[in-house]
Amino acid sequence: MVLVEISLRTKSVELAKLLAAEVTLVSEHLIRDIRCEMINPEDAKQILVTVAKRHSAKLDAIAAADVAYGEDVEASRLADVVAGWTNRIFAAHGDAARIGEHEEREMKAAGLDQTVIDTVRQHLDFYRLQGIYPPPSGRISDLLEERGIPDTKVNFQQAQQLYLRGVSAALLDTRRRWTGIRPDDDALLQAALVADAGAVAPPAHLRPASAPLPARQVPELQQEEDDFDVEDEIEGDDDDLEEPTRGLVEIVERAAGQNIKSDDWTEKTAKQHVALAKLFVRFVGHDNPAKMRQSHISDFKVTLSEMPKNYGKSPRDHVIPLVDILARAKDMPPEQVGLSQGTLNRHMTQMGNIADICKHAGFPFGNFEGVSGLRSKKKGSGRGERGRFSTDELRLLFNLPIWNGCDGEDSRLSPGELTFHDASYWIPMLALYHGPRREEYCGLLVSEVEADAEVPAIRIEPNFVRGLKNADSKRRVPIHPELIRLGFLEYVAALKDIGHVLLFPELRAAAPSTPMGDVFDEAWQDMRVAAIPSAKEDGKVLHSLRHWCNNEMKQVGVAAEIRKDILGHTNADTNEGRYSDAARLRLMAGALAQLPQPTAHLSQFPIRLIERVEKHLAPPTKARKSAP
């Protein structure tokens, strides 16, 4: 019996007695009507079985077609799992379907990782948006008609639930459909063999004379005891007796949110930790910190060193089995396999952070001995690890048609009469003459350029586009005279006049999660190859411009304290108040003015914006590569 308490919203005892009687009477009528309208258990069972069998047959046909046309079997299996859970949650929740803590816990217990759970969450919205949910009303009415059940509101709702449950059951039967394990085939074979044996009965003189054993003497099958495994039993007992736990990914996500709020982590750092936690969970095959060991982290590092360098570029990398990704790596050239030493060290440091986070959250790893022994030791001083551009090479870069007249917007490297002012024009100069990090200048806002200040400057601070590496990265840097000479302030004014917020709006990708620096990178690669073909082989990258800026200031005697202020490095001798001091800005401007000027030969051209910026055109979606 379930007790239901209802407030009668009165303090009068007499009125309460009257209301209580009326409520009781109405509730009895309501319950009686519901019972009369509910589908009986046998009909409900038949509807569920009918839907599941029909949908299974349909899915078998689709699976056969997928195999025939060479589709990715694992991707198809995963799609069935996602659709199965989507239908299951709709069946349970109806229109208000959502994934809460209970649903997420059940999904993780069923072996789904956080990426798949997030995909199911997206599918709930997608089903509503595309009209996949609710299912066609005619289909539900047909089910009721087949069983001779009145098409009432309550019956329809119950039949819809049964329909969704049947579809879900068929979709989640992936073991039968995608692994080749077909119990139904085995059952058919056994039935056929039994039938054949019965058709050819042995002669009477060969039949056993003894009577069959009484039922109580027939030995029972002891499948559970025969299949007993000590390790499995211990693991099972632990699962049954242990207190409820949070999953690793959930713990890291919570900590990441707190660290962002407290300014201990940037958005980028938080995303890196969460992504690594998800990958580690896929590697170990579960989400329980208590079962994670030091050996898992060590083996994880080995796996990372065997993965393709382009891992993570495709969304499919986050859902297909790691064994398939490693198999792909075996067919790739050696130079395309294995994360760099620096990246591996960063991942190991972050694994140490993740283990610490779990410990302080009250869910420590089962065994953790630290990561210092897993980090590779860097050899030498590190000065020669990344290539540096010479000033002469930079003059070659700025001799390209981008800065001297090109053939058109789509032909920036072909000589012509047109000069466009956009990210390709300004970003290499910003990197060269101010030394910021890639996302710092790619993600600048128009409002962060102080054109009318006593010393024109750029404010580098967290904004809605991107954060900063650390607190010391927040700074003001005077605008170099070369940028002012070539029209940078006029460019900013032109953007402001037509209502732009971003300093380089063309770098905003269709996918909000794509860093603006990634969008610029394609143009950078083209101009680097065109100007200095050996740059890639020599390890000369966009970040090398930042090193050039620092090194050239150092060579002319600029104090380390000033260089750190300009570059946004940690500076224990500088307090925050000095960043806004105009005298301090003049000091930095004097330091920047001592840099060599590889752009001194460039002429100033009238500001010409590219069409996409001028007309506020939406970012283009990346075209899919077609099959050969």
Coordinates of C-alpha atoms in Angstrom, one line a residue, residues 347-557:
H347 CA 49.1 13.7 -19.7
M348 CA 51.0 12.0 -16.8
T349 CA 51.0 15.2 -14.8
Q350 CA 47.3 15.5 -15.4
M351 CA 46.7 11.8 -14.4
G352 CA 48.5 12.7 -11.1
N353 CA 46.1 15.6 -10.7
I354 CA 43.1 13.3 -11.4
A355 CA 44.2 10.8 -8.8
D356 CA 44.6 13.6 -6.3
I357 CA 41.2 15.0 -7.1
C358 CA 39.6 11.6 -6.5
K359 CA 41.5 11.2 -3.2
H360 CA 40.3 14.6 -1.9
A361 CA 36.8 13.9 -3.1
G362 CA 36.7 10.8 -0.9
F363 CA 37.0 8.3 -3.8
P364 CA 40.7 7.4 -3.9
F365 CA 42.3 5.1 -6.5
G366 CA 42.7 1.5 -5.3
N367 CA 46.5 1.9 -5.7
F368 CA 48.4 5.0 -6.7
E369 CA 52.2 5.6 -6.3
G370 CA 52.5 8.9 -8.2
V371 CA 53.6 9.8 -11.7
S372 CA 57.1 11.2 -11.3
G373 CA 58.6 8.0 -12.5
L374 CA 56.3 8.0 -15.5
R375 CA 57.4 11.4 -16.7
S376 CA 60.3 11.4 -19.2
K377 CA 63.3 13.4 -18.2
K378 CA 64.2 16.2 -20.7
K379 CA 67.8 16.2 -21.8
G380 CA 69.8 19.4 -22.2
S381 CA 68.7 23.0 -21.5
G382 CA 65.8 22.8 -24.0
R383 CA 67.1 25.9 -25.9
G384 CA 67.3 24.1 -29.2
E385 CA 64.1 22.0 -28.9
R386 CA 62.0 24.4 -31.1
G387 CA 63.3 26.0 -34.3
R388 CA 63.7 29.8 -34.4
F389 CA 63.1 32.0 -37.4
S390 CA 66.0 34.3 -38.4
T391 CA 65.1 37.9 -39.2
D392 CA 66.1 37.3 -42.8
E393 CA 63.6 34.4 -43.0
L394 CA 60.9 36.7 -41.6
R395 CA 61.6 39.2 -44.4
L396 CA 61.0 36.4 -46.8
L397 CA 57.6 35.7 -45.1
F398 CA 56.6 39.4 -45.4
N399 CA 57.6 39.4 -49.1
L400 CA 54.5 37.2 -49.8
P401 CA 51.6 38.7 -51.9
I402 CA 49.5 38.8 -48.7
W403 CA 51.3 42.0 -47.7
N404 CA 52.3 43.3 -51.1
G405 CA 49.3 42.8 -53.4
C406 CA 47.5 39.5 -54.2
D407 CA 45.2 38.3 -57.0
G408 CA 42.1 38.0 -54.8
E409 CA 40.5 36.8 -51.6
D410 CA 40.9 33.2 -52.6
S411 CA 44.4 33.7 -54.1
R412 CA 46.3 35.4 -51.3
L413 CA 49.6 33.8 -52.3
S414 CA 49.3 34.8 -56.0
P415 CA 50.7 38.2 -57.0
G416 CA 48.2 40.9 -57.9
E417 CA 46.9 44.4 -57.1
L418 CA 44.7 43.7 -54.1
T419 CA 45.7 43.8 -50.4
F420 CA 43.1 42.6 -47.8
H421 CA 43.3 43.4 -44.1
D422 CA 42.2 40.4 -42.0
A423 CA 43.7 37.7 -39.7
S424 CA 46.2 36.6 -42.4
Y425 CA 47.5 40.1 -42.7
W426 CA 47.7 41.2 -39.0
I427 CA 48.2 38.0 -36.9
P428 CA 51.8 37.3 -38.0
M429 CA 52.7 40.9 -37.2
L430 CA 51.0 40.8 -33.8
A431 CA 52.9 37.6 -33.0
L432 CA 56.1 39.1 -34.2
Y433 CA 56.0 42.5 -32.5
H434 CA 54.2 41.6 -29.2
G435 CA 55.0 37.9 -28.6
P436 CA 51.5 36.8 -27.4
R437 CA 50.4 33.2 -27.4
R438 CA 48.3 32.0 -30.4
E439 CA 44.8 32.1 -28.8
E440 CA 45.6 35.4 -27.0
Y441 CA 45.8 37.3 -30.3
C442 CA 43.3 35.1 -32.4
G443 CA 40.6 35.6 -29.8
L444 CA 41.0 39.4 -29.3
L445 CA 37.9 41.6 -29.1
V446 CA 37.6 45.0 -30.9
S447 CA 36.9 46.5 -27.4
E448 CA 40.3 45.2 -26.2
V449 CA 42.2 47.5 -28.5
E450 CA 42.7 50.9 -26.7
A451 CA 43.2 53.0 -29.8
D452 CA 42.6 56.4 -28.1
A453 CA 44.7 55.8 -25.0
E454 CA 47.8 57.9 -24.2
V455 CA 49.8 54.9 -25.2
P456 CA 47.7 52.8 -27.6
A457 CA 47.6 49.3 -26.2
I458 CA 46.0 45.9 -26.4
R459 CA 44.4 44.4 -23.3
I460 CA 45.0 40.7 -23.1
E461 CA 42.4 39.4 -20.7
P462 CA 39.9 36.5 -20.4
N463 CA 36.8 37.0 -22.6
F464 CA 33.8 35.0 -23.9
V465 CA 35.9 33.6 -26.7
R466 CA 38.8 32.2 -24.7
G467 CA 40.5 32.2 -21.3
L468 CA 44.2 32.7 -20.5
K469 CA 46.9 30.3 -19.5
N470 CA 47.2 31.7 -16.0
A471 CA 46.7 34.9 -14.0
D472 CA 50.0 36.4 -15.1
S473 CA 48.9 36.2 -18.7
K474 CA 46.5 39.1 -18.1
R475 CA 48.3 42.2 -19.2
R476 CA 48.3 45.4 -21.4
V477 CA 50.8 45.6 -24.2
P478 CA 51.6 48.8 -26.2
I479 CA 50.9 48.5 -29.9
H480 CA 54.1 48.4 -31.9
P481 CA 54.7 51.4 -34.2
E482 CA 54.9 49.2 -37.3
L483 CA 51.3 48.1 -36.8
I484 CA 50.1 51.6 -36.3
R485 CA 52.0 52.7 -39.5
L486 CA 50.4 50.0 -41.6
G487 CA 46.9 50.9 -40.5
F488 CA 46.0 48.6 -37.6
L489 CA 44.0 51.3 -35.7
E490 CA 42.1 52.1 -38.9
Y491 CA 41.3 48.4 -39.3
V492 CA 39.9 48.3 -35.7
A493 CA 37.8 51.4 -36.4
A494 CA 36.4 49.8 -39.6
L495 CA 35.3 46.7 -37.7
K496 CA 33.7 48.9 -35.0
D497 CA 31.8 50.9 -37.6
I498 CA 30.1 47.9 -39.0
G499 CA 29.3 46.4 -35.6
H500 CA 31.8 43.6 -35.2
V501 CA 32.8 42.4 -31.7
L502 CA 35.6 40.1 -32.6
L503 CA 38.9 41.5 -33.9
F504 CA 39.2 38.6 -36.4
P505 CA 35.5 37.5 -36.9
E506 CA 36.5 35.2 -39.8
L507 CA 38.2 32.9 -37.4
R508 CA 35.0 32.0 -35.7
A509 CA 34.2 28.4 -36.7
A510 CA 30.8 26.8 -37.3
A511 CA 31.5 24.6 -34.3
P512 CA 31.7 26.8 -31.2
S513 CA 34.2 24.4 -29.6
T514 CA 36.8 24.9 -32.3
P515 CA 39.6 27.3 -31.1
M516 CA 40.0 30.3 -33.3
G517 CA 43.7 29.6 -33.6
D518 CA 42.9 26.2 -35.2
V519 CA 41.0 28.1 -37.9
F520 CA 43.9 30.4 -38.6
D521 CA 46.4 27.5 -38.7
E522 CA 45.4 26.5 -42.2
A523 CA 46.3 29.9 -43.6
W524 CA 49.6 30.0 -41.6
Q525 CA 50.7 26.6 -42.9
D526 CA 50.2 27.8 -46.5
M527 CA 52.2 31.0 -46.0
R528 CA 54.9 29.3 -44.1
V529 CA 55.5 26.7 -46.8
A530 CA 55.3 29.3 -49.5
A531 CA 57.9 31.5 -47.9
I532 CA 60.2 29.0 -46.1
P533 CA 59.7 25.5 -47.5
S534 CA 62.1 24.0 -44.9
A535 CA 60.4 25.6 -41.9
K536 CA 58.3 22.5 -41.0
E537 CA 61.2 20.2 -41.1
D538 CA 63.3 22.6 -39.0
G539 CA 60.5 22.8 -36.4
K540 CA 59.8 26.5 -37.0
V541 CA 56.1 27.0 -36.1
L542 CA 53.8 29.9 -35.3
H543 CA 54.9 29.9 -31.7
S544 CA 58.5 30.5 -32.9
L545 CA 57.5 34.1 -33.6
R546 CA 57.0 34.5 -29.9
H547 CA 60.5 33.1 -29.2
W548 CA 61.9 35.5 -31.8
C549 CA 60.3 38.5 -30.0
N550 CA 61.7 37.4 -26.7
N551 CA 65.2 36.5 -28.0
E552 CA 65.6 39.8 -30.0
M553 CA 64.6 41.9 -26.9
K554 CA 67.1 39.9 -24.8
Q555 CA 69.9 40.5 -27.4
V556 CA 69.5 44.3 -27.2
G557 CA 69.5 44.2 -23.4

